[in-house]
Tab-separated table of C-alpha atoms and ligand atoms in Angstrom:
chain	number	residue	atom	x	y	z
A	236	UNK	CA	23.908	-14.968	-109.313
A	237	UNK	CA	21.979	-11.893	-107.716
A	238	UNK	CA	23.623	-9.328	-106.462
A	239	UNK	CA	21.601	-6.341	-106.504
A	240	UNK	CA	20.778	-6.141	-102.355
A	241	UNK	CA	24.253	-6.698	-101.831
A	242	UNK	CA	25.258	-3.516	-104.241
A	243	UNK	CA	22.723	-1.324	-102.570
A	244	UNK	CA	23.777	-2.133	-99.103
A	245	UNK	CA	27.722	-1.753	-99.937
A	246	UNK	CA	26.369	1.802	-101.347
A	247	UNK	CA	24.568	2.549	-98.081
A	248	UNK	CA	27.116	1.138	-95.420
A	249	UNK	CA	29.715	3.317	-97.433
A	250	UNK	CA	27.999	6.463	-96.318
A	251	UNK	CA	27.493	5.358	-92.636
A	252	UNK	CA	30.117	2.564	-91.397
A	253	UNK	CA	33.934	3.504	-92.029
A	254	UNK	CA	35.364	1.788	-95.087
A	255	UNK	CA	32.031	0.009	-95.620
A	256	UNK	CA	32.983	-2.557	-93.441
A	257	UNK	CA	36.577	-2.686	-91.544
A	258	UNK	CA	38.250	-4.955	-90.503
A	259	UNK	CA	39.293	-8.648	-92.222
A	260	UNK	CA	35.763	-9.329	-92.812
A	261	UNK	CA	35.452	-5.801	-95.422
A	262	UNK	CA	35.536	-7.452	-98.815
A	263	UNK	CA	38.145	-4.876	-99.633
A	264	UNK	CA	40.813	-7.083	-99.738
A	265	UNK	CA	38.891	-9.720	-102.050
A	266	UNK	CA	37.501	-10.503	-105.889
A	267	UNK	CA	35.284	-8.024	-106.646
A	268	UNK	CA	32.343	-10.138	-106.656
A	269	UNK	CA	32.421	-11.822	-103.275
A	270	UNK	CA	29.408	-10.868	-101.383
A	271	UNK	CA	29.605	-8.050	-98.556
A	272	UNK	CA	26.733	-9.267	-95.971
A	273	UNK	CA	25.262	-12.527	-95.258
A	274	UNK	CA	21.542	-13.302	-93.880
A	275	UNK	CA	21.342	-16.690	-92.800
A	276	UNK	CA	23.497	-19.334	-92.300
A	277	UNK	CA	22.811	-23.620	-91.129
A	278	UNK	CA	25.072	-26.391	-90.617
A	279	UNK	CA	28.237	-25.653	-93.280
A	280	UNK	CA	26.321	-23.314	-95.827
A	281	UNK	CA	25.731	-19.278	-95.662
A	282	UNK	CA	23.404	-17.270	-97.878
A	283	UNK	CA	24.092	-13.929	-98.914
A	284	UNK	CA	21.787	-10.836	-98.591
A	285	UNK	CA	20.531	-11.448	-102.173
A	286	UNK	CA	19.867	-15.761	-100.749
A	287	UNK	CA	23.011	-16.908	-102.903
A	288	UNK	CA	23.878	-20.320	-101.005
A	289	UNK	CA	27.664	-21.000	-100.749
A	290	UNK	CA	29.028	-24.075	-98.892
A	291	UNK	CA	31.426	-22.066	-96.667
A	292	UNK	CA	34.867	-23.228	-96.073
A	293	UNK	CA	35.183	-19.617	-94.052
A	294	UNK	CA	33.533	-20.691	-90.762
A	295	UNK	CA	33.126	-17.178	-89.456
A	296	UNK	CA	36.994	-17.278	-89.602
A	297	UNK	CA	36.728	-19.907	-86.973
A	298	UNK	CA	33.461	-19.566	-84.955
A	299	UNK	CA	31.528	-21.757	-86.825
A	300	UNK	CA	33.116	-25.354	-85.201
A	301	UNK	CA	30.271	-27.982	-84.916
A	302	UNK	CA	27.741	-26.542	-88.001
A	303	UNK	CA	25.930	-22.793	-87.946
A	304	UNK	CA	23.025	-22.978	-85.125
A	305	UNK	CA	23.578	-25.831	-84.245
A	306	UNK	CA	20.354	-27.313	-82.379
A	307	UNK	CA	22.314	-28.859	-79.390
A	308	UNK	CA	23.934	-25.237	-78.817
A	309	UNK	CA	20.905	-23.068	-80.009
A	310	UNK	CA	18.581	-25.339	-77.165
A	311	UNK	CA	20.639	-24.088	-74.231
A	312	UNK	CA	21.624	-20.566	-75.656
A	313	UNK	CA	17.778	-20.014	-75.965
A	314	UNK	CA	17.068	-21.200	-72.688
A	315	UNK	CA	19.487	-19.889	-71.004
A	316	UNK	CA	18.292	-16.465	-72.737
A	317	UNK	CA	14.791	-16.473	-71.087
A	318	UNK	CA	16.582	-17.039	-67.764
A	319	UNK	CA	18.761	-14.484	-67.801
A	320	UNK	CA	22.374	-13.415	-69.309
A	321	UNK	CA	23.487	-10.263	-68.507
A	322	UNK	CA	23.054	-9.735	-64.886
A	323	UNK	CA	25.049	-8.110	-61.570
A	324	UNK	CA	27.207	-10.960	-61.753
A	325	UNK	CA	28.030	-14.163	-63.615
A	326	UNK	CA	25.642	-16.961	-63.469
A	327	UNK	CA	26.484	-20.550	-61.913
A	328	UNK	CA	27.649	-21.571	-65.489
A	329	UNK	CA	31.020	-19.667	-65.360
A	330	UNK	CA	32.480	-21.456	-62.446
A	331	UNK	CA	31.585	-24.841	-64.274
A	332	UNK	CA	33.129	-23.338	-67.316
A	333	UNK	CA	36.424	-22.730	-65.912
A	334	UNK	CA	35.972	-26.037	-64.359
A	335	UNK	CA	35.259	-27.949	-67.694
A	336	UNK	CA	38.318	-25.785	-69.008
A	337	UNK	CA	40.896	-26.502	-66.731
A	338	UNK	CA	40.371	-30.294	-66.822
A	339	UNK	CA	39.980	-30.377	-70.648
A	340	UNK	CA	43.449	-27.985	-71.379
A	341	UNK	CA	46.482	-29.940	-69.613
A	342	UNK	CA	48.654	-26.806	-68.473
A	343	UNK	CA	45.370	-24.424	-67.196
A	344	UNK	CA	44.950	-24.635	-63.205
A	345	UNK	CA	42.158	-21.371	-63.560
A	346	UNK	CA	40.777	-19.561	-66.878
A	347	UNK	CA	39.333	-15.892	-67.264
A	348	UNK	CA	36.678	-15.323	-69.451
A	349	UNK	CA	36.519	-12.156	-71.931
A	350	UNK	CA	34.736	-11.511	-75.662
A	351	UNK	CA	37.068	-11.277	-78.058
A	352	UNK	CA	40.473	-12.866	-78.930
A	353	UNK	CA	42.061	-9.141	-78.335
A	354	UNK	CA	40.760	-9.235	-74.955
A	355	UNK	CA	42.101	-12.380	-74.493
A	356	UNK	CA	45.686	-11.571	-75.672
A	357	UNK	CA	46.059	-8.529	-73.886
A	358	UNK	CA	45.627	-9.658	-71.142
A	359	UNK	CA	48.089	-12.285	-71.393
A	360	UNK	CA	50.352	-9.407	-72.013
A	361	UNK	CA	49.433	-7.683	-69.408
A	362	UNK	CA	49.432	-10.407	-67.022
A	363	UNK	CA	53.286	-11.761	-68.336
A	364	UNK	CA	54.137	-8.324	-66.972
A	365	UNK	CA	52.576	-8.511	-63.841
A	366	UNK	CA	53.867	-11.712	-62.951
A	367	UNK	CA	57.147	-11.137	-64.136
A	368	UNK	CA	57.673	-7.264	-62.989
A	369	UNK	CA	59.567	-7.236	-66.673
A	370	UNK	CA	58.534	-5.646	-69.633
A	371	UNK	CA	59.621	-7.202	-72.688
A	372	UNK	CA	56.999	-9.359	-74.742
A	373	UNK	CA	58.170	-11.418	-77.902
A	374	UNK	CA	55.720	-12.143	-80.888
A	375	UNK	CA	56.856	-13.931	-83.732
A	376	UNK	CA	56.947	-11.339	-87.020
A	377	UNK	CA	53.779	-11.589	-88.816
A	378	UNK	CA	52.020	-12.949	-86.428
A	379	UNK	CA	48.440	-12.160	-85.641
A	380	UNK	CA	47.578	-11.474	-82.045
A	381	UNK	CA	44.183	-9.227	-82.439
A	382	UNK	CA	43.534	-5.789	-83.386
A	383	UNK	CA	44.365	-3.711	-80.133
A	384	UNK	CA	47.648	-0.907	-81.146
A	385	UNK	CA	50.028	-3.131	-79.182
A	386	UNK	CA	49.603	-5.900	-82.034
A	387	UNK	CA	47.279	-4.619	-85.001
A	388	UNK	CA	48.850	-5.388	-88.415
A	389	UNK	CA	48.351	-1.710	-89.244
A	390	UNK	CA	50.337	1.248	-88.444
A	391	UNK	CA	47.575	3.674	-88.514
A	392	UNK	CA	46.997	5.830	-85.229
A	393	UNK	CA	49.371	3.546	-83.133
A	394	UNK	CA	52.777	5.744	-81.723
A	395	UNK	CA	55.951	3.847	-80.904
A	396	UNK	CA	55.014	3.926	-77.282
A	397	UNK	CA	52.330	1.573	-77.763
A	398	UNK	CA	54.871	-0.991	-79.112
A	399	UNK	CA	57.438	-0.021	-76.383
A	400	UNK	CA	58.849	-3.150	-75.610
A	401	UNK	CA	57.120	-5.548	-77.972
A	402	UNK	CA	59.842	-7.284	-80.063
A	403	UNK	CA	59.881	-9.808	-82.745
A	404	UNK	CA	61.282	-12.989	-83.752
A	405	UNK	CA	61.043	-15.285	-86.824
A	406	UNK	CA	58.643	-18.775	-86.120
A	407	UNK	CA	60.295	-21.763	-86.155
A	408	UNK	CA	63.719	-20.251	-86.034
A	409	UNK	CA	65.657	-20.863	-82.787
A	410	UNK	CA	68.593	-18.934	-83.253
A	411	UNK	CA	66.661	-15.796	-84.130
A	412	UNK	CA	64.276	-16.454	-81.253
A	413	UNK	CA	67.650	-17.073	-79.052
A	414	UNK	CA	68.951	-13.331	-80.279
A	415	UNK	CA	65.739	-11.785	-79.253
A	416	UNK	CA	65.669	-13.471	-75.732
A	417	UNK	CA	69.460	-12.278	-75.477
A	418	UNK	CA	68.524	-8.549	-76.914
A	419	UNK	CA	65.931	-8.364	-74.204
A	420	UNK	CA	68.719	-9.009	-71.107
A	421	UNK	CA	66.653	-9.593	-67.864
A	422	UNK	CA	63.428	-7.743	-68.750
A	423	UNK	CA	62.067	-10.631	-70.541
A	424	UNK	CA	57.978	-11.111	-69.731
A	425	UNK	CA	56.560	-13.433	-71.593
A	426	UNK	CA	56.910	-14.720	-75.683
A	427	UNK	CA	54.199	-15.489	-77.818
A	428	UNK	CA	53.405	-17.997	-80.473
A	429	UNK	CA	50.794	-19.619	-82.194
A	430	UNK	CA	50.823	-23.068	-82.806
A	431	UNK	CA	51.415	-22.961	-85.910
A	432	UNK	CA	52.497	-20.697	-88.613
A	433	UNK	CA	49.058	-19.125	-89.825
A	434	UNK	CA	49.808	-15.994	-91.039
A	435	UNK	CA	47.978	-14.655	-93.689
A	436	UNK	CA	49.273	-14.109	-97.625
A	437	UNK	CA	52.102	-16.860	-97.225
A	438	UNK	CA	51.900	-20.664	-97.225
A	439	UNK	CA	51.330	-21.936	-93.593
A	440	UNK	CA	53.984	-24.015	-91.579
A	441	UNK	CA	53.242	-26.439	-88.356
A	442	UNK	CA	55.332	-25.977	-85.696
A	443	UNK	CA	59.243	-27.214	-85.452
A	444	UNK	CA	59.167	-28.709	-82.127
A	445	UNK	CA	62.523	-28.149	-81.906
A	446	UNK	CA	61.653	-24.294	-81.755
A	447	UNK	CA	58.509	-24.821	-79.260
A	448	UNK	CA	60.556	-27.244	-77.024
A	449	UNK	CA	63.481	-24.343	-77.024
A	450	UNK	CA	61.065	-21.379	-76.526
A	451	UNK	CA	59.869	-23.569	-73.468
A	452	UNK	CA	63.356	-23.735	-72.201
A	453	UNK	CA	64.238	-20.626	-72.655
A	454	UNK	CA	61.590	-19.323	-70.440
A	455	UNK	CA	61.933	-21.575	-67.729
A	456	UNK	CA	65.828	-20.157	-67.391
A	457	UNK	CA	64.345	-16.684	-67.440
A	458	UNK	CA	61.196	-16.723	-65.180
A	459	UNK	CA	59.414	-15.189	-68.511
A	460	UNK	CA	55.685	-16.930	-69.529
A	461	UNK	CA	55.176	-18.865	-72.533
A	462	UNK	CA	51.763	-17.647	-73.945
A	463	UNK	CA	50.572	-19.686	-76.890
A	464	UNK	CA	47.652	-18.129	-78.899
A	465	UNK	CA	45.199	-20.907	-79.671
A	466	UNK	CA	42.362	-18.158	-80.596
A	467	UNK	CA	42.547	-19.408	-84.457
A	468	UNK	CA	43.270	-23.661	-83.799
A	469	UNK	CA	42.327	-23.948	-80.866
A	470	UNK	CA	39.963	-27.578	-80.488
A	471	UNK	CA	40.463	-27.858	-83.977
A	472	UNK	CA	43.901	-29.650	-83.997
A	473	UNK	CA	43.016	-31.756	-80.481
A	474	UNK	CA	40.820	-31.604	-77.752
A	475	UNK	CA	43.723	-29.536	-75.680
A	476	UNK	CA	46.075	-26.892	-75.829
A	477	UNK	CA	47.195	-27.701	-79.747
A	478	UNK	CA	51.022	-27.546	-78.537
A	479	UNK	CA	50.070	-30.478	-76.190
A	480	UNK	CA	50.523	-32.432	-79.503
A	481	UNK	CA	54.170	-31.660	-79.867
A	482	UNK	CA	54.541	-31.417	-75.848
A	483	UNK	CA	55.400	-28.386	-74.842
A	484	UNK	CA	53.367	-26.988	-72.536
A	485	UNK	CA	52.599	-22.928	-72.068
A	486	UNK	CA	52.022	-20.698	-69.000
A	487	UNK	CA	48.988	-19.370	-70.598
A	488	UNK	CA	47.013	-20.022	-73.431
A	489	UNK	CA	44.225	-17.949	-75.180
A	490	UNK	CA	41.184	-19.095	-76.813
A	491	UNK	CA	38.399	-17.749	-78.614
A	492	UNK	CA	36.316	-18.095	-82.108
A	493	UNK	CA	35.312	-21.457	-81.820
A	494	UNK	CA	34.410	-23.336	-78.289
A	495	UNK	CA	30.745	-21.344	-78.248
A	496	UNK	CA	30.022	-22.595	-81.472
A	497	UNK	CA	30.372	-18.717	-82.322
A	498	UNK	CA	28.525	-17.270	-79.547
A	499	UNK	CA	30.385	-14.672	-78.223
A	500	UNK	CA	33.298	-15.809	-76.007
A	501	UNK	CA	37.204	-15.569	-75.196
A	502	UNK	CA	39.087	-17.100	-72.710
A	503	UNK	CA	42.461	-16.880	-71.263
A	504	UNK	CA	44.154	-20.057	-69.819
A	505	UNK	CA	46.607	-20.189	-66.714
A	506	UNK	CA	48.729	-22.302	-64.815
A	507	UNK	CA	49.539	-21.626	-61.561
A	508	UNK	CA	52.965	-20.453	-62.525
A	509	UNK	CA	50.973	-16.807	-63.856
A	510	UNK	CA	48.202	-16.722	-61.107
A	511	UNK	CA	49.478	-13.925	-58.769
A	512	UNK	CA	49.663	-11.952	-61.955
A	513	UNK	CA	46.162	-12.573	-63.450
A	514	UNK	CA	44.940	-11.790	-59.967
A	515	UNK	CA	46.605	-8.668	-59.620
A	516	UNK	CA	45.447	-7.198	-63.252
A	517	UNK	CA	42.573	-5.159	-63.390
A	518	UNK	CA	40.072	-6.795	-66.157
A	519	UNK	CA	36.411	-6.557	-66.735
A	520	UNK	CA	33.758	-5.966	-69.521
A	521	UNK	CA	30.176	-5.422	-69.352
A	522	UNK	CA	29.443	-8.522	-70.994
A	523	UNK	CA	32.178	-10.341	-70.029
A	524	UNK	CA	29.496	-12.610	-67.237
A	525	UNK	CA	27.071	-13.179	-69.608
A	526	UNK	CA	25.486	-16.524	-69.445
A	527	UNK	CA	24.156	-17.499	-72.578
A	528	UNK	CA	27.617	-18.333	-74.465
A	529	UNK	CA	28.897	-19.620	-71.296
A	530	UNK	CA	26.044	-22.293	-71.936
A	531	UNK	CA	26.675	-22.442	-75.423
A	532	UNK	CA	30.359	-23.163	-74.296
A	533	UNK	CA	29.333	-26.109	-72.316
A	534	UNK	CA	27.463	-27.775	-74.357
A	535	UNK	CA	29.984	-27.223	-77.218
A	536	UNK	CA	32.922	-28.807	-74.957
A	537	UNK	CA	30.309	-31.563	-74.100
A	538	UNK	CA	30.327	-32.380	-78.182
A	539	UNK	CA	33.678	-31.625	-78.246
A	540	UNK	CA	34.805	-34.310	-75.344
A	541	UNK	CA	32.435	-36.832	-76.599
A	542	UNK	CA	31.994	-36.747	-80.491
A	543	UNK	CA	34.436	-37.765	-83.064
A	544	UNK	CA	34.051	-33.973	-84.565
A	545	UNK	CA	37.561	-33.654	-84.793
A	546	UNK	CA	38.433	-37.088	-86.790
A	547	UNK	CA	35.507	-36.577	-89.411
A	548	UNK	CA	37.334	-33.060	-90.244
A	549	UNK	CA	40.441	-34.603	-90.427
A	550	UNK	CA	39.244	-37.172	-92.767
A	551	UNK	CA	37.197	-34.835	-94.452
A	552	UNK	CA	40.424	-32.506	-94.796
A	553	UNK	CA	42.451	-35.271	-96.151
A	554	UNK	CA	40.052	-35.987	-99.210
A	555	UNK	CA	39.850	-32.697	-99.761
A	556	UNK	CA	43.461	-32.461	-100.170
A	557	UNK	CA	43.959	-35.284	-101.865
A	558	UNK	CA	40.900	-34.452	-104.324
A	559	UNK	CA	42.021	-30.725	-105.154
A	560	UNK	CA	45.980	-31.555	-105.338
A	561	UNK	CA	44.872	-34.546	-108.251
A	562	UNK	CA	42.359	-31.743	-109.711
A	563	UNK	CA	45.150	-29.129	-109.572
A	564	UNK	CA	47.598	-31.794	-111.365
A	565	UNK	CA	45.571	-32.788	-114.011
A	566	UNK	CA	44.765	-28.849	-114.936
A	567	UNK	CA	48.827	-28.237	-114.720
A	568	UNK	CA	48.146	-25.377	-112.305
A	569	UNK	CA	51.229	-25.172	-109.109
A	570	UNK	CA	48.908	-25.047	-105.978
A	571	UNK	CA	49.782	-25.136	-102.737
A	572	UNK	CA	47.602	-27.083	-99.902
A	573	UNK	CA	49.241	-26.168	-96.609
A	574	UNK	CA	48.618	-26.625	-93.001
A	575	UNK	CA	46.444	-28.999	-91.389
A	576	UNK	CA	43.818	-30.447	-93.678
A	577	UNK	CA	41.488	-29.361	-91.445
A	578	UNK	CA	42.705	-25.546	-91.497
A	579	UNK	CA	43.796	-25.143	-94.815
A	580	UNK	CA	45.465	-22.536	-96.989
A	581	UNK	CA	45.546	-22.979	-100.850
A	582	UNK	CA	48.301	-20.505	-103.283
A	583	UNK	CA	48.869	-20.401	-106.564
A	584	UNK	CA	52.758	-21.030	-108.077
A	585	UNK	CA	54.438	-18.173	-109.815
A	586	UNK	CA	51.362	-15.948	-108.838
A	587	UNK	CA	52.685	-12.752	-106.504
A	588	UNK	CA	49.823	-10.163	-106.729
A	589	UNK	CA	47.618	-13.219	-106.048
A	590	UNK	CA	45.683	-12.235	-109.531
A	591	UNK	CA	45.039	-16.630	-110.613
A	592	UNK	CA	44.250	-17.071	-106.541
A	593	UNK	CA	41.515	-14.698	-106.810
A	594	UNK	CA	40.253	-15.654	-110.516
A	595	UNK	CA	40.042	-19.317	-109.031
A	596	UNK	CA	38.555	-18.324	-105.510
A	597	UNK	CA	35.458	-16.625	-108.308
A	598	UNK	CA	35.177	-19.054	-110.254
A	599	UNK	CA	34.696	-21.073	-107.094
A	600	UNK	CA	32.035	-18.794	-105.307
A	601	UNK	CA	30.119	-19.005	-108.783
A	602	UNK	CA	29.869	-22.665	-108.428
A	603	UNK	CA	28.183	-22.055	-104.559
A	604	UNK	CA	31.851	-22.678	-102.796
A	605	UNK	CA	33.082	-19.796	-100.815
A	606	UNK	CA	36.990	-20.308	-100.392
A	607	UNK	CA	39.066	-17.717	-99.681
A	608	UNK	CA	42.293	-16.211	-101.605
A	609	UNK	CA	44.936	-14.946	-98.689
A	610	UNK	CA	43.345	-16.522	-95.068
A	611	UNK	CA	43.524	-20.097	-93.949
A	612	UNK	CA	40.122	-21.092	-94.396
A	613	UNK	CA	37.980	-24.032	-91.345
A	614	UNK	CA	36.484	-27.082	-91.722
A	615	UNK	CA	33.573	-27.489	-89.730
A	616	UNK	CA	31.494	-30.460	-88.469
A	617	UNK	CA	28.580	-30.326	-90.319
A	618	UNK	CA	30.280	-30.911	-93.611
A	619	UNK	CA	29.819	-34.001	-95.629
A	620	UNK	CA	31.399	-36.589	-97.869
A	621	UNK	CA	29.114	-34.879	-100.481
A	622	UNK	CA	29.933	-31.255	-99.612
A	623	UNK	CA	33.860	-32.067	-100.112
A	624	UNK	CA	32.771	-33.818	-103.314
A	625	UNK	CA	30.861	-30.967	-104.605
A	626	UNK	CA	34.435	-29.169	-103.641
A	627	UNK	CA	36.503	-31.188	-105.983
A	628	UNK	CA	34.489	-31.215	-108.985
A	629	UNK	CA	33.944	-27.559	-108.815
A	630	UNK	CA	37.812	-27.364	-108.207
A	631	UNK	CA	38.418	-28.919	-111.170
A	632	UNK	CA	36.039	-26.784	-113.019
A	633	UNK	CA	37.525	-23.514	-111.969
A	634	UNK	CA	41.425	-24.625	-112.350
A	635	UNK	CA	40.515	-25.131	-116.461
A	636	UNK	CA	38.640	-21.780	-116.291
A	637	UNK	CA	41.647	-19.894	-114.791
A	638	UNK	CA	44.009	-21.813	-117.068
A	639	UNK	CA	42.329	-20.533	-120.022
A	640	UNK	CA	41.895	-16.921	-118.957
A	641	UNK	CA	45.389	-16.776	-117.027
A	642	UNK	CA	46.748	-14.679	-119.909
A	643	UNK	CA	44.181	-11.998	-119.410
A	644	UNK	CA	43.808	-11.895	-115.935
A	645	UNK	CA	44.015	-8.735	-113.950
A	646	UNK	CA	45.882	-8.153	-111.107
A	647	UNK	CA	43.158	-6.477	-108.108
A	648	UNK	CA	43.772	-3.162	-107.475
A	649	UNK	CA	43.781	-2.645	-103.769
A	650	UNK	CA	45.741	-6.196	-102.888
A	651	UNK	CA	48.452	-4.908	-105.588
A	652	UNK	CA	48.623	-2.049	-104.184
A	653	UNK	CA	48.891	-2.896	-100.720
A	654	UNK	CA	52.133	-5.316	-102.012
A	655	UNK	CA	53.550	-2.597	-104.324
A	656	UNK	CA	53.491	-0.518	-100.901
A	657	UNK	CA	55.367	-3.473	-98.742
A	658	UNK	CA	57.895	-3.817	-101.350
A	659	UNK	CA	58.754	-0.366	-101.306
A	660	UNK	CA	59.202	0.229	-97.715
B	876	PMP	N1	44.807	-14.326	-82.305
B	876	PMP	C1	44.600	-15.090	-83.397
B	876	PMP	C2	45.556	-16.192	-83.692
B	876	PMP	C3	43.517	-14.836	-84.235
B	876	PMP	O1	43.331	-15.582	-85.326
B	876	PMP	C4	42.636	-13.787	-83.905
B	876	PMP	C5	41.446	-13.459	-84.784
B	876	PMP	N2	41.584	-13.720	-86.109
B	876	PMP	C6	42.895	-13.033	-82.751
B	876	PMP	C7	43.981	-13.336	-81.980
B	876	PMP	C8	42.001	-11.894	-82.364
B	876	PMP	O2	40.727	-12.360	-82.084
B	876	PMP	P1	39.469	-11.382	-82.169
B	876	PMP	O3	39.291	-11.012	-83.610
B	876	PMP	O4	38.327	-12.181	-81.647
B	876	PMP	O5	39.779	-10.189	-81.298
């Protein structure tokens, strides 16, 4: 495997771009070997800056839905381009956007359109505040919710009074999300969840609908809005709001990643119940009217609507589970498939600093598969019967590799560190 552009342009970026790269998508935070930047990337496979092809269960960390450049999407985006995207104001395609939207998502009556999921869920914020006049916003603890200082992960250069009023609760747990509705008296605003446990580092959980169905209640007897964050799942669980499947239904939704096909688009989601509030917010972006992913976000809903996208993942998903749980068996390795097939999350047993996880997740990107360690990783639509074959037989290949080397693995220095530093606070 080459690696040698890859090397030189970590080297460079570390001398002009902070960290190398920030963010989730720095390698920082994975095996050693894993590739920094990408050049290309077609249907469900990427290629590195050295032209290493992996079949790439990462999707962009969602964006990539129906395949990379897609031709259906790319035809319209590129049209659309010569036309015009950025202009004075939004083209035609927004208003049939929030059109398409609105019927497609059960509880939306209007939608917003922004860039990134951040935008997206600050303004929900924003706007449960507005509406409400209260100030109080729930997230569930270890939630992610975007990078902005009232929800970023990290503590760096946020002060308390960015979190003012932002409280937590535990998913799936209604007395502790029953405490934190009584803790916040009558200045509840809205509470946040996603719909479904996808937080990174720890095995993912769907949703109790006991919890949803109570959250629901709970904010009808308090005039707070139920915002669900659909920025990760969203149109890859149904063709709705994903807590449509368990039938609760939100004030707001956000969405993001994946209805462009990974042209750059967010969108917030209202019912009527919230739309004095979203009008009386003050939200805009340069690029916030461009045309081109609006397109690209048509013709995406159009496959979503009428293809069976969603059912091939899911039965793509379930051989894949099926295939790595008899391949992780066989080896005598504990692993740990959760979420939906089509979003999964694989763990090791008995492995806290993650050190067989990332062994396994190398031995893997060796073989051409690039699966992740700590994230929920995306099935997309452009991968095959053969593609989740290739999976399983390189599965199988890397759990007796890691069996044989467990005793001398290593843990990785920065992830160990980062949990030696949780543990101690
Ligand atoms: N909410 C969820 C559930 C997400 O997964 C993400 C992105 N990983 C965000 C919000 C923030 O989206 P963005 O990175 O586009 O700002």
């Amino acid at each position: 495997m080459q690696r040698e552009t890859d090397l030189d342009l970590k080297r460079r970026a570390a001398r002009v771009l902070p960290n190398g790269v920030y963010g989730h998508e720095s390698t920082l935070l994975l095996p050693e070997s894993y590739p920094q930047f990408f050049s290309r990337a077609d249907g469900a496979y990427l290629w590195d800056a050295d032209g290493n092809k992996y079949l790439d269960y990462m999707c962009a960390y969602g964006p990539n839905l129906l395949g990379y450049a897609d031709p259906r999407v790319n035809a319209v985006a590129v049209e659309q381009l010569s036309k015009g995207d950025a202009m004075t104001g939004p083209s035609p395609a927004m208003v049939e956007l929030a059109e398409v939207m609105t019927d497609m998502v059960s509880h939306a009556d209007w939608a917003m359109f922004c860039k990134n999921g951040t935008d997206a869920t600050t303004m929900a914020k924003t706007i449960a505040r507005a509406q409400t006049g209260k100030r109080v916003i729930l997230v569930a603890a270890g939630a992610y919710h975007g990078a902005a200082p009232w929800c970023t992960p990290r503590p760096d250069g946020v002060i308390a009074e960015d979190r003012a009023h932002i409280e937590t609760y535990a998913y799936n747990d209604i007395d502790s999300l029953e405490a934190a509705v009584a803790a916040a008296g009558d200045d509840l605003a809205g509470i946040f969840a996603a719909p479904f446990k996808h937080d990174a580092f720890i095995d993912q959980a769907l949703p109790d609908p006991a919890y949803a169905k109570r959250a629901r209640e709970l904010c009808d007897q308090t005039g707070a809005l139920l915002i669900v964050d659909d920025i990760r799942a969203g149109f890859r669980l149904t063709r709705d709001c994903s807590w449509e499947l368990i039938g609760v239904r939100p004030d707001l939704s956000t969405w993001g990643k994946s209805f462009a096909n990974g042209l750059p688009i967010s969108a917030l989601l209202g019912s009527d119940r919230a739309r004095e509030g979203a009008g009386s917010i003050y939200a805009t972006g340069s690029f916030w009217f461009s045309a081109v992913p609006m397109v690209a976000a048509l013709e995406t809903l159009k496959i979503i609507r009428t293809s069976g996208y969603l059912e091939h993942m899911i039965s793509l998903g379930e051989t894949l589970r099926k295939g790595l749980g008899a391949a992780a068996s066989d080896a005598g390795m504990g692993f740990r498939q959760t979420g939906p097939v089509q979003m999964p999350l694989f763990l090791f047993d008995d492995d806290p600093d993650f050190r067989i996880g990332f062994a396994w997740s190398e031995a893997m990107l060796r073989r051409g598969i690039y699966v992740h360690p700590w994230h929920n990783m995306f099935l997309c639509q452009a991968m095959t019967r053969d593609d989740i074959d290739m999976t399983i037989t390189a599965a199988r290949e890397a759990f007796d590799e890691v069996k044989q080397a467990r005793a001398t693995l290593q843990p990785h220095p920065v992830v160990s560190a980062m949990f030696s530093a949780i543990a101690a606070e």
